GROMACS .gro file of C-alpha atoms in nm:
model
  404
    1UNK     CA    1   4.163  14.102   6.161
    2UNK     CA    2   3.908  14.154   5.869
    3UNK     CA    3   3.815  13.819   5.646
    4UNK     CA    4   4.011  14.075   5.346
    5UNK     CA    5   4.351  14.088   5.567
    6UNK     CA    6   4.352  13.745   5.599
    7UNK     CA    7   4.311  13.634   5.253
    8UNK     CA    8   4.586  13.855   5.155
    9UNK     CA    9   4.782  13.701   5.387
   10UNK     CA   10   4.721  13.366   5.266
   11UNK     CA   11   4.794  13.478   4.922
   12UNK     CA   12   5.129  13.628   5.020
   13UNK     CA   13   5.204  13.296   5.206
   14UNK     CA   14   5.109  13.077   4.861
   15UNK     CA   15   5.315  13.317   4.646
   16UNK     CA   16   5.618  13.280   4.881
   17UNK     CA   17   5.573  12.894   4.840
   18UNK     CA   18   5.523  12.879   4.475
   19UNK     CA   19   5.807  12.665   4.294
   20UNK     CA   20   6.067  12.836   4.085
   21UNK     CA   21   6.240  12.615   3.772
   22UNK     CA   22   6.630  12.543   3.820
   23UNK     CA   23   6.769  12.384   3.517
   24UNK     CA   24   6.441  12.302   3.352
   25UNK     CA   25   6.278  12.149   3.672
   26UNK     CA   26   6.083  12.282   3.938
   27UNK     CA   27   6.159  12.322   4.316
   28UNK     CA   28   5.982  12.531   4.573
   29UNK     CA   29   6.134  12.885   4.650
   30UNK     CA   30   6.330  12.907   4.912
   31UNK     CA   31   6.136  13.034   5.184
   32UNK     CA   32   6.237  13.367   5.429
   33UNK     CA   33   6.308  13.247   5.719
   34UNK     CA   34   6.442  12.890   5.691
   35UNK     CA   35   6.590  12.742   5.937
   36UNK     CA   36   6.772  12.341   5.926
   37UNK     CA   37   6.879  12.172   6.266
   38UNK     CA   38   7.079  11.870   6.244
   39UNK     CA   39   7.055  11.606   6.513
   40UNK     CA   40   7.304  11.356   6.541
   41UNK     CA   41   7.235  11.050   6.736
   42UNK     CA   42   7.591  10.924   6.833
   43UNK     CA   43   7.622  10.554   6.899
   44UNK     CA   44   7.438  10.458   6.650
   45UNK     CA   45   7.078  10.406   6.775
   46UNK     CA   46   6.888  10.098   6.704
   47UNK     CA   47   6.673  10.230   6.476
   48UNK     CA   48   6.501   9.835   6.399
   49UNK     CA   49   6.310   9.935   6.785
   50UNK     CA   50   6.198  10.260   6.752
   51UNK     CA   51   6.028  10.252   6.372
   52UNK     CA   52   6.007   9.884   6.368
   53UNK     CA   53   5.912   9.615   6.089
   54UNK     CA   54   5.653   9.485   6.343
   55UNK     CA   55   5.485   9.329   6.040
   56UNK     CA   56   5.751   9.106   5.922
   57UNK     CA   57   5.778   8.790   6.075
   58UNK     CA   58   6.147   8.750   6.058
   59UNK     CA   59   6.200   9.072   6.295
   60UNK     CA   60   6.004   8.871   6.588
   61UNK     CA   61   6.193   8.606   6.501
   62UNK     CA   62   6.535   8.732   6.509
   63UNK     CA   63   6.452   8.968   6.825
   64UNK     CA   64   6.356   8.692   7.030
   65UNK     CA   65   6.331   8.905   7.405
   66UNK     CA   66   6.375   9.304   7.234
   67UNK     CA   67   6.158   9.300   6.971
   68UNK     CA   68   5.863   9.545   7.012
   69UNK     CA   69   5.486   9.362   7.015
   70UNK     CA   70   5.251   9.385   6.704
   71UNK     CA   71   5.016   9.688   6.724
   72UNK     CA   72   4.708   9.664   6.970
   73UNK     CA   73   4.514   9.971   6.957
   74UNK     CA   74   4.409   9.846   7.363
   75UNK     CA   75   4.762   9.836   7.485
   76UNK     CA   76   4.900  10.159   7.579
   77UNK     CA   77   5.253   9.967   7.535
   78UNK     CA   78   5.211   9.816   7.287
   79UNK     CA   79   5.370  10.032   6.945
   80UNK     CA   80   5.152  10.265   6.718
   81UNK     CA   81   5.112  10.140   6.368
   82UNK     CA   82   5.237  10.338   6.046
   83UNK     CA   83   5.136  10.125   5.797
   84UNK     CA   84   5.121   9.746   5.749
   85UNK     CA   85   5.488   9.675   5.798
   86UNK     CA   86   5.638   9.957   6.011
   87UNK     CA   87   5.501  10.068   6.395
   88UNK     CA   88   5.687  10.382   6.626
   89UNK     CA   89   5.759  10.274   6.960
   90UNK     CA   90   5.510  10.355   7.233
   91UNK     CA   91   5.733  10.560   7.431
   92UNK     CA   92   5.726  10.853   7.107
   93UNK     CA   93   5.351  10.836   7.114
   94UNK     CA   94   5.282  11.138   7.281
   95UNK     CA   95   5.562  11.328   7.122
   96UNK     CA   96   5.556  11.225   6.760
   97UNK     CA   97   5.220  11.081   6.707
   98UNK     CA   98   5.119  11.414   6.688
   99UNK     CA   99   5.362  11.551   6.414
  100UNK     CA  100   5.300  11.212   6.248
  101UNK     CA  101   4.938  11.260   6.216
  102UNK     CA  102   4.956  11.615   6.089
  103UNK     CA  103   5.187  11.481   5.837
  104UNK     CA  104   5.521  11.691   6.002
  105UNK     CA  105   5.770  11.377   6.020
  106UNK     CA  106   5.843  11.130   5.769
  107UNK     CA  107   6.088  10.787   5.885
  108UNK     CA  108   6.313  10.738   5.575
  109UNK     CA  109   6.421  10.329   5.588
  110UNK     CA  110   6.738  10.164   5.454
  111UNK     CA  111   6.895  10.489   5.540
  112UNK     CA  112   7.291  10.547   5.600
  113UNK     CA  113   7.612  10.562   5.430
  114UNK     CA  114   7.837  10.289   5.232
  115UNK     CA  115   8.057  10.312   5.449
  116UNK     CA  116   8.110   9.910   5.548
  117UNK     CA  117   8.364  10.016   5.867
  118UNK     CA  118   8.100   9.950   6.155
  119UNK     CA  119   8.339  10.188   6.343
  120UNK     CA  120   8.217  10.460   6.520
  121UNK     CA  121   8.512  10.710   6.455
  122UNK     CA  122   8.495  10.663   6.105
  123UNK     CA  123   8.138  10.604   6.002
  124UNK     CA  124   8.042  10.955   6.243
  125UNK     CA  125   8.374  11.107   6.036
  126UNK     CA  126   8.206  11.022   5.733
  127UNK     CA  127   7.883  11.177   5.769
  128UNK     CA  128   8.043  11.519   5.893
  129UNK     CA  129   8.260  11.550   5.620
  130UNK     CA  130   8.019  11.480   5.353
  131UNK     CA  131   8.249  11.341   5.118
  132UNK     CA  132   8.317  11.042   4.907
  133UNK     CA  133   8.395  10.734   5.123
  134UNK     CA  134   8.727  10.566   4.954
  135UNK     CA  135   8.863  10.900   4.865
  136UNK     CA  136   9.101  11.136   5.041
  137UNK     CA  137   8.973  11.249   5.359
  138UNK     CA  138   8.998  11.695   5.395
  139UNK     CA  139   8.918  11.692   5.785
  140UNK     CA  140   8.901  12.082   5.688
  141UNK     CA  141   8.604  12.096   5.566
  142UNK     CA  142   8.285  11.954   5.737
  143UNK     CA  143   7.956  11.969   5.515
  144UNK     CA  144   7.779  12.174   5.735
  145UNK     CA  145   8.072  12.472   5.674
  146UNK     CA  146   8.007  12.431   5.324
  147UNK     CA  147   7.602  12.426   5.333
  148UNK     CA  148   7.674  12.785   5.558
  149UNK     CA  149   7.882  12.881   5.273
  150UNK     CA  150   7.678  12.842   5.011
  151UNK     CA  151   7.431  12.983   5.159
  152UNK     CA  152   7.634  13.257   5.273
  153UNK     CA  153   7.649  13.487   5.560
  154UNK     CA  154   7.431  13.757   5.522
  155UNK     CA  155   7.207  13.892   5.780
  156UNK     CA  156   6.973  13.586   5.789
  157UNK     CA  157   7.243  13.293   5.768
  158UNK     CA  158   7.343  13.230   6.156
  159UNK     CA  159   7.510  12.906   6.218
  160UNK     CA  160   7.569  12.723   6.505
  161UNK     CA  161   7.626  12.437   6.710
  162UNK     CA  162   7.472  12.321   7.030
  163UNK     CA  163   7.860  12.071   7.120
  164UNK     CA  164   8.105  12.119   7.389
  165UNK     CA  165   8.374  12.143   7.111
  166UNK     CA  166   8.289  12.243   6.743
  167UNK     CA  167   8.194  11.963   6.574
  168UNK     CA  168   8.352  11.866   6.259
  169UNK     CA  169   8.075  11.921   6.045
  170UNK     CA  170   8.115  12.286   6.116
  171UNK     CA  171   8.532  12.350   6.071
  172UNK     CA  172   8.677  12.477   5.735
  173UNK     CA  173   8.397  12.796   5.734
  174UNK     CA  174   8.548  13.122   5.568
  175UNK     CA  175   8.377  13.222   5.905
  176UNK     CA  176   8.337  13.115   6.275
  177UNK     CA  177   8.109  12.966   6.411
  178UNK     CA  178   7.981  12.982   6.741
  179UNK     CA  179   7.881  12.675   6.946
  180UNK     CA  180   7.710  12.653   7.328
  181UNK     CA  181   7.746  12.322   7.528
  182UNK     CA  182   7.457  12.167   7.682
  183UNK     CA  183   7.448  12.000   7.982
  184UNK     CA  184   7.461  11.643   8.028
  185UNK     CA  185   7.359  11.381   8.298
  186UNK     CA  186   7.600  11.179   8.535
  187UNK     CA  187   7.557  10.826   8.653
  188UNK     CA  188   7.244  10.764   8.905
  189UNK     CA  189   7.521  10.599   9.243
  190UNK     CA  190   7.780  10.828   9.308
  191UNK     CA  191   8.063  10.755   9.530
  192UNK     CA  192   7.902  10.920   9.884
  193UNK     CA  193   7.571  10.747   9.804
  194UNK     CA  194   7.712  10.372   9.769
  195UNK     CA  195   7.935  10.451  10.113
  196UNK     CA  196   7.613  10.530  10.246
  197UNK     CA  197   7.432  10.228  10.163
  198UNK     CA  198   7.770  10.001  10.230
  199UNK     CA  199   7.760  10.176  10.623
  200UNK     CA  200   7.376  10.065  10.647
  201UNK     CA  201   7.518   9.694  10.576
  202UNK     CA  202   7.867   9.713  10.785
  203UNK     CA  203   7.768   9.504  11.068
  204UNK     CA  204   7.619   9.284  10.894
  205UNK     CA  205   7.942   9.024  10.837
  206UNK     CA  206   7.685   8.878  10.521
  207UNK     CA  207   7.560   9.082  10.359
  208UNK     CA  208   7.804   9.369  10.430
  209UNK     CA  209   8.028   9.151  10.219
  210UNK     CA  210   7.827   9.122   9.898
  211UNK     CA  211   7.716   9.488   9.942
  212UNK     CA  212   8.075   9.555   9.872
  213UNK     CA  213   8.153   9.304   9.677
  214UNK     CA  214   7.806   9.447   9.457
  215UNK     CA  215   7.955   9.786   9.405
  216UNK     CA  216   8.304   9.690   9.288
  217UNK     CA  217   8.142   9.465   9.013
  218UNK     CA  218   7.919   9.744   8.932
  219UNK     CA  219   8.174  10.017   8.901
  220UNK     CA  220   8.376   9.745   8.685
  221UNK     CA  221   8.118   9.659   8.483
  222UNK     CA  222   8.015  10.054   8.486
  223UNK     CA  223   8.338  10.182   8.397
  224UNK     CA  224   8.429   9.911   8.098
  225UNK     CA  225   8.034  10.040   7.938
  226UNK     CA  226   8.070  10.403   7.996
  227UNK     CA  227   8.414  10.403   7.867
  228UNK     CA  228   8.288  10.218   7.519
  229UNK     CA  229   7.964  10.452   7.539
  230UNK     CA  230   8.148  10.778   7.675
  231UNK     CA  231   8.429  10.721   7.312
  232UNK     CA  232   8.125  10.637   7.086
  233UNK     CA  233   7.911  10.956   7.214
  234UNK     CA  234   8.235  11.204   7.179
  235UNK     CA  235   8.108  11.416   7.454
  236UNK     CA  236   7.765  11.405   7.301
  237UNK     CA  237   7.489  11.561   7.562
  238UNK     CA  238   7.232  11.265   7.694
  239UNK     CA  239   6.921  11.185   7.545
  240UNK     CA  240   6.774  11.363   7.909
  241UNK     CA  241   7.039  11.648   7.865
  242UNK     CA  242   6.823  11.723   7.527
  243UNK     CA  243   6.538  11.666   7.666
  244UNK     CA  244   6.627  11.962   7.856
  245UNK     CA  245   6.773  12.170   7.666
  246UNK     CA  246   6.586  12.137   7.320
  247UNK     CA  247   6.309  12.442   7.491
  248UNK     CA  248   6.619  12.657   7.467
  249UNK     CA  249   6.766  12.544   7.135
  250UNK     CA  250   6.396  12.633   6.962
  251UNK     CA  251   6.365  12.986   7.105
  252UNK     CA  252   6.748  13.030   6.975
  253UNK     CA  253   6.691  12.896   6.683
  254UNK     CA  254   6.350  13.101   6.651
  255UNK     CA  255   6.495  13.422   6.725
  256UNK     CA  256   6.893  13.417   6.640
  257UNK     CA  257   7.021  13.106   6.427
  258UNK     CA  258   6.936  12.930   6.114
  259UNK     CA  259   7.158  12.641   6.032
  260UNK     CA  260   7.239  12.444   6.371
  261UNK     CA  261   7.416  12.143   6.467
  262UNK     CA  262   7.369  11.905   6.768
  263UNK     CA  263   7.462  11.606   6.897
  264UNK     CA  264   7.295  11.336   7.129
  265UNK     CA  265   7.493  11.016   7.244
  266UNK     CA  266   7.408  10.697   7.481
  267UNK     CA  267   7.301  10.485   7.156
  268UNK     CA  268   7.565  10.217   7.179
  269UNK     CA  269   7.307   9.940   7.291
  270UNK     CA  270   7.540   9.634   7.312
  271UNK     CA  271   7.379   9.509   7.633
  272UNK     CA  272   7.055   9.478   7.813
  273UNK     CA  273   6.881   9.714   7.518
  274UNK     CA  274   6.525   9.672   7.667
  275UNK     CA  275   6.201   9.658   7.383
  276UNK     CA  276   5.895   9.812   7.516
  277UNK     CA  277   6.047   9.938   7.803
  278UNK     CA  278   6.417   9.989   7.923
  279UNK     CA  279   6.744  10.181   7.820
  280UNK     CA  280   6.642  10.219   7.517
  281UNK     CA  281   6.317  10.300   7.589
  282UNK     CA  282   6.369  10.565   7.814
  283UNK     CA  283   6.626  10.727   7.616
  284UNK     CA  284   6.402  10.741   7.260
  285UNK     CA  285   6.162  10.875   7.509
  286UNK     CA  286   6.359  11.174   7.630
  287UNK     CA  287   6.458  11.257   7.270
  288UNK     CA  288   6.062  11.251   7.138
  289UNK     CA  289   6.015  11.512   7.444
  290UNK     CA  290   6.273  11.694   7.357
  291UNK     CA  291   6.238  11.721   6.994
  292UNK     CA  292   5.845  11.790   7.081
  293UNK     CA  293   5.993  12.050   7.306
  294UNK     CA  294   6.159  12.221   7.051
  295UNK     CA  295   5.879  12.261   6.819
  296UNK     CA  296   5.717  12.431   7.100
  297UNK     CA  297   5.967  12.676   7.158
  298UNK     CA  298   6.009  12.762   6.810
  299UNK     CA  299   5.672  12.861   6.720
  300UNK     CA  300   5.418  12.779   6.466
  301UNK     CA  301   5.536  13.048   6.250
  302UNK     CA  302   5.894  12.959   6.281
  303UNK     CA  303   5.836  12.615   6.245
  304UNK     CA  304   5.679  12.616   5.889
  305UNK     CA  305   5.991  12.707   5.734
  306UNK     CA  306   6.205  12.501   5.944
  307UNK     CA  307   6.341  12.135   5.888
  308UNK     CA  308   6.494  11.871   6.134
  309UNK     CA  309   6.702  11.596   6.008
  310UNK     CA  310   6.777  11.298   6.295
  311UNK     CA  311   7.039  11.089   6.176
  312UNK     CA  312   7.329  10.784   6.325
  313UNK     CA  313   7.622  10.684   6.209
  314UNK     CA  314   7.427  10.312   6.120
  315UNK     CA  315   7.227  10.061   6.234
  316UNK     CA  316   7.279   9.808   6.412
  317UNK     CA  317   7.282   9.418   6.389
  318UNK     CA  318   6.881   9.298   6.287
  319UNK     CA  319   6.948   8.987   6.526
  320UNK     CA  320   6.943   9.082   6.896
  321UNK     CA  321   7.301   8.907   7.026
  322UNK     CA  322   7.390   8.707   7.309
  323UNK     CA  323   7.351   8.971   7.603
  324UNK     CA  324   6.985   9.097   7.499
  325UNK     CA  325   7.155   9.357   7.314
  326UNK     CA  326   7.241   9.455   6.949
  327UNK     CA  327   7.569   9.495   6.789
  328UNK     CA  328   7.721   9.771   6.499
  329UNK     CA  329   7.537   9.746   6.169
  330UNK     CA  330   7.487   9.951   5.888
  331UNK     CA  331   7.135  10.101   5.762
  332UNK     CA  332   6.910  10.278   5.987
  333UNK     CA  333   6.627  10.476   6.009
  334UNK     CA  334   6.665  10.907   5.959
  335UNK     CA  335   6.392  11.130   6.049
  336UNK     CA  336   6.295  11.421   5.892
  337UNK     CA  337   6.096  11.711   6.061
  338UNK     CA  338   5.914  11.985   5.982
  339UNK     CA  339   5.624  12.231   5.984
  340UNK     CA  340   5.608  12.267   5.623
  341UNK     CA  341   5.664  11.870   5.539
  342UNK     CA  342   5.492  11.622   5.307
  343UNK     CA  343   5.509  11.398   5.565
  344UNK     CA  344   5.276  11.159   5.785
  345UNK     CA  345   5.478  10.832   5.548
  346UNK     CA  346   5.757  10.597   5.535
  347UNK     CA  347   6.010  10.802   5.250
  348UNK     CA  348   6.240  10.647   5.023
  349UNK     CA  349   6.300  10.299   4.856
  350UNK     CA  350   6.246   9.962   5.080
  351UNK     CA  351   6.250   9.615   5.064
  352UNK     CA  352   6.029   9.337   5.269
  353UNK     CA  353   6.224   9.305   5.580
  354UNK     CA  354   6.359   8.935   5.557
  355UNK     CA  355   6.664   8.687   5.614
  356UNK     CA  356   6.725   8.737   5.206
  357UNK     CA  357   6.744   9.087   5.195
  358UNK     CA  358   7.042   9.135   5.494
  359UNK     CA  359   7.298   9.301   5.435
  360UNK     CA  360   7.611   9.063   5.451
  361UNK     CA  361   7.336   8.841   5.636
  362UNK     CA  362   7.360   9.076   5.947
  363UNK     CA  363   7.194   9.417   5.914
  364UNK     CA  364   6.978   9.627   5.695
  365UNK     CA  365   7.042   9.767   5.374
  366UNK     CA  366   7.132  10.109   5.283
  367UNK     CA  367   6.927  10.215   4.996
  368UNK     CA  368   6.933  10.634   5.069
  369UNK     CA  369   7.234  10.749   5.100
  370UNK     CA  370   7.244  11.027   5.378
  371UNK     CA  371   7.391  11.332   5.135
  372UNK     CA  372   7.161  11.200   4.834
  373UNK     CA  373   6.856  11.243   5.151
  374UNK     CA  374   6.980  11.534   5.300
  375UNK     CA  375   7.115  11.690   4.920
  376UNK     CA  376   6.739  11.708   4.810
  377UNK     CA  377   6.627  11.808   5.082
  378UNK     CA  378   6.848  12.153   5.126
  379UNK     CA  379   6.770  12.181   4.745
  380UNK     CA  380   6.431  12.208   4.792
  381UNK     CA  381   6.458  12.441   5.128
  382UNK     CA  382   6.684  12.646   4.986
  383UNK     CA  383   6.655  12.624   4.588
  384UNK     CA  384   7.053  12.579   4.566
  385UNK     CA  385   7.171  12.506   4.213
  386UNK     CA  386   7.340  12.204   4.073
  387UNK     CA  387   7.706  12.378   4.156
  388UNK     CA  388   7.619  12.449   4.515
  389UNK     CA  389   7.490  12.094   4.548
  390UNK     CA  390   7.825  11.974   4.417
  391UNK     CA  391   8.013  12.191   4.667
  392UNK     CA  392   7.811  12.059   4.957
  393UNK     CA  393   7.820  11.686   4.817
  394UNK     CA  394   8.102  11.634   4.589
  395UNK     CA  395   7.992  11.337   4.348
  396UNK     CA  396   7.685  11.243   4.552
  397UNK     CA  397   7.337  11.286   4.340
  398UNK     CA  398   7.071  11.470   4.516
  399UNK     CA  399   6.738  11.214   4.603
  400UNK     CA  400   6.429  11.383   4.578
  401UNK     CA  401   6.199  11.222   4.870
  402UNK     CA  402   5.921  11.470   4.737
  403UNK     CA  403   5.904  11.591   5.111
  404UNK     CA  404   5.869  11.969   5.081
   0.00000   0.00000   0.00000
């Protein structure tokens, strides 16, 4: 390609970047090609662990076995710094460091809803419908219909969603819309591999006895958290399930969809959460991959007009509880992806992380709203006007986070 060809391709590329002015301000034009994907964390991760205020005090303090260790540049385990206050957990280091450092994520803090419920049902309700919390409730008409309605359905607006069911964000469309299941990942013991190690024990009048005994309190125990888990993730696929999948949900995305949808559950950390290493751990791991995975797949061209929004339905309690675990809260931590990003920084407003500024003495604050976050963010992508903004958000005003 001649040094000529590639300047006007450059020049081509600027032009099709250069803002346009809605209402007397200016936004950038909506690019050809763009593409949103919408990942919903079910559960409601603990977002205080994986972008964590390692430089406040009170968070080792309150997390007295969870909390992540200050950054140490030496320690492979040890978290990655951000800034002064706020670190990414080790096991994203090889996934998101990399978007993070060419300035393709941005964490957005004090992130959620007001929705004060701390129920899973009706906080994950709230952020598919996209409307007003207090108000009537039209389970008709999920703000991700509405965002494919606005945009309309012309020959490069594809939605989709990657559920086993179509997810409420996605009913009340003037169209259908399509939506593949991913696979997800069953519990490690199944029933022929626990006879198995019971029948190595059987003759043994001992220990044959607390083998058993073993597996009956673990299928208890099993059963009463997978049931909890199993409600909260509403048939969401696993962390690993995305991990394996997200290859194939990039190359769709690249070549067929624009607006998608999916869901990943296992977040409801009550028990035995893990810091450094663990359940959670492992599971933020396999999400990194995955989401690492999927910028792969979808290619650098692809990827410069397309965004990724990682949300949860809250936080969860800033104190670690009783069982080395943490309990529902209310604000979290949303990512925000993308090839064309302002990124590489921690968006939005914040406070110091301390005792005084709890929520209700429990949790963080929520100080972006998720449809003011996600409002300016489509309004950049896709230049909507102040009427399509209202029809995606009713009565919610539009944050501009300055990220594309």
């Amino acid at each position: 390609m001649s040094p000529h060809v590639h300047r006007r391709d450059l020049l081509r590329g600027a032009a099709a970047l250069a803002p346009v002015v809605v209402a007397g301000r200016a936004f950038a034009a909506p690019q050809a090609g763009s593409r949103l994907l919408v990942v919903f964390l079910r559960g409601a991760y603990d977002a205080a662990n994986v972008v964590a205020p390692t430089g406040s005090d009170f968070y080792h303090q309150a997390r007295p076995t969870i909390a992540l260790a200050r950054p140490d540049a030496a320690d492979p385990a040890a978290p990655v710094a951000l800034d002064a206050t706020w670190s990414l957990h080790s096991a994203l280091r090889d996934s998101l460091m990399p978007l993070w450092q060419a300035r393709q994520i941005a964490f957005v803090p004090f992130a959620g809803t007001d929705d004060m419920s701390r129920s899973h049902f009706e906080t994950q309700d709230t952020i598919e419908l996209g409307q007003p919390v207090g108000g009537h409730r039209d389970y008709g008409s999920g703000f991700m219909a509405r965002l494919a309605g606005v945009l309309g359905r012309g020959a490069a607006d594809r939605p989709i969603a990657f559920t086993d069911q179509l997810p409420l964000c996605f009913r009340g469309g003037s169209s259908p819309v399509p939506n593949l299941a991913l696979a997800s990942v069953g519990k490690p013991i199944d029933a022929r591999q626990a006879q198995l190690i019971e029948a190595m024990y059987r003759n043994d009048a001992l220990l044959g006895r607390s083998v058993h005994a073993g597996f009956d309190v673990r299928d208890t125990v099993y059963k009463a958290l997978a049931d909890e888990m199993t409600a909260a993730s509403r048939g969401a696929v696993s962390a690993k399930g995305f991990e394996l999948s997200a290859r194939r949900i990039g190359t769709l995305m690249r070549d067929q969809f624009n607006l998608a949808f999916v869901d990943v559950g296992g977040w409801d950390t009550h028990v035995n959460q893990g810091g450094a290493t663990g359940y959670l751990a492992d599971r933020i791991g396999a999400l990194g991959r995955g989401l690492a995975g999927f910028v792969a797949a979808i290619g650098p061209e692809a990827w410069r007009t397309t965004n990724v929004v990682v949300v949860s339905e809250f936080g969860r309690t800033f104190r670690e509880n009783g069982d080395k675990g943490t309990d529902h809260g209310h604000g979290s931590v949303y990512w925000v992806m993308g090839g064309g990003l302002s990124g590489g920084r921690l968006a939005g407003a914040q406070v110091a992380v301390s005792e005084a500024t709890l929520n209700q003495n429990r949790d963080l604050p929520v100080l972006t709203d998720y449809r003011s976050l996600i409002g300016g963010l489509v309004r950049r992508q896709f230049s909507l006007s102040g009427a399509q903004l209202d029809t995606l958000f009713p009565n919610a005003r539009p944050d501009d986070l300055k990220l594309i």
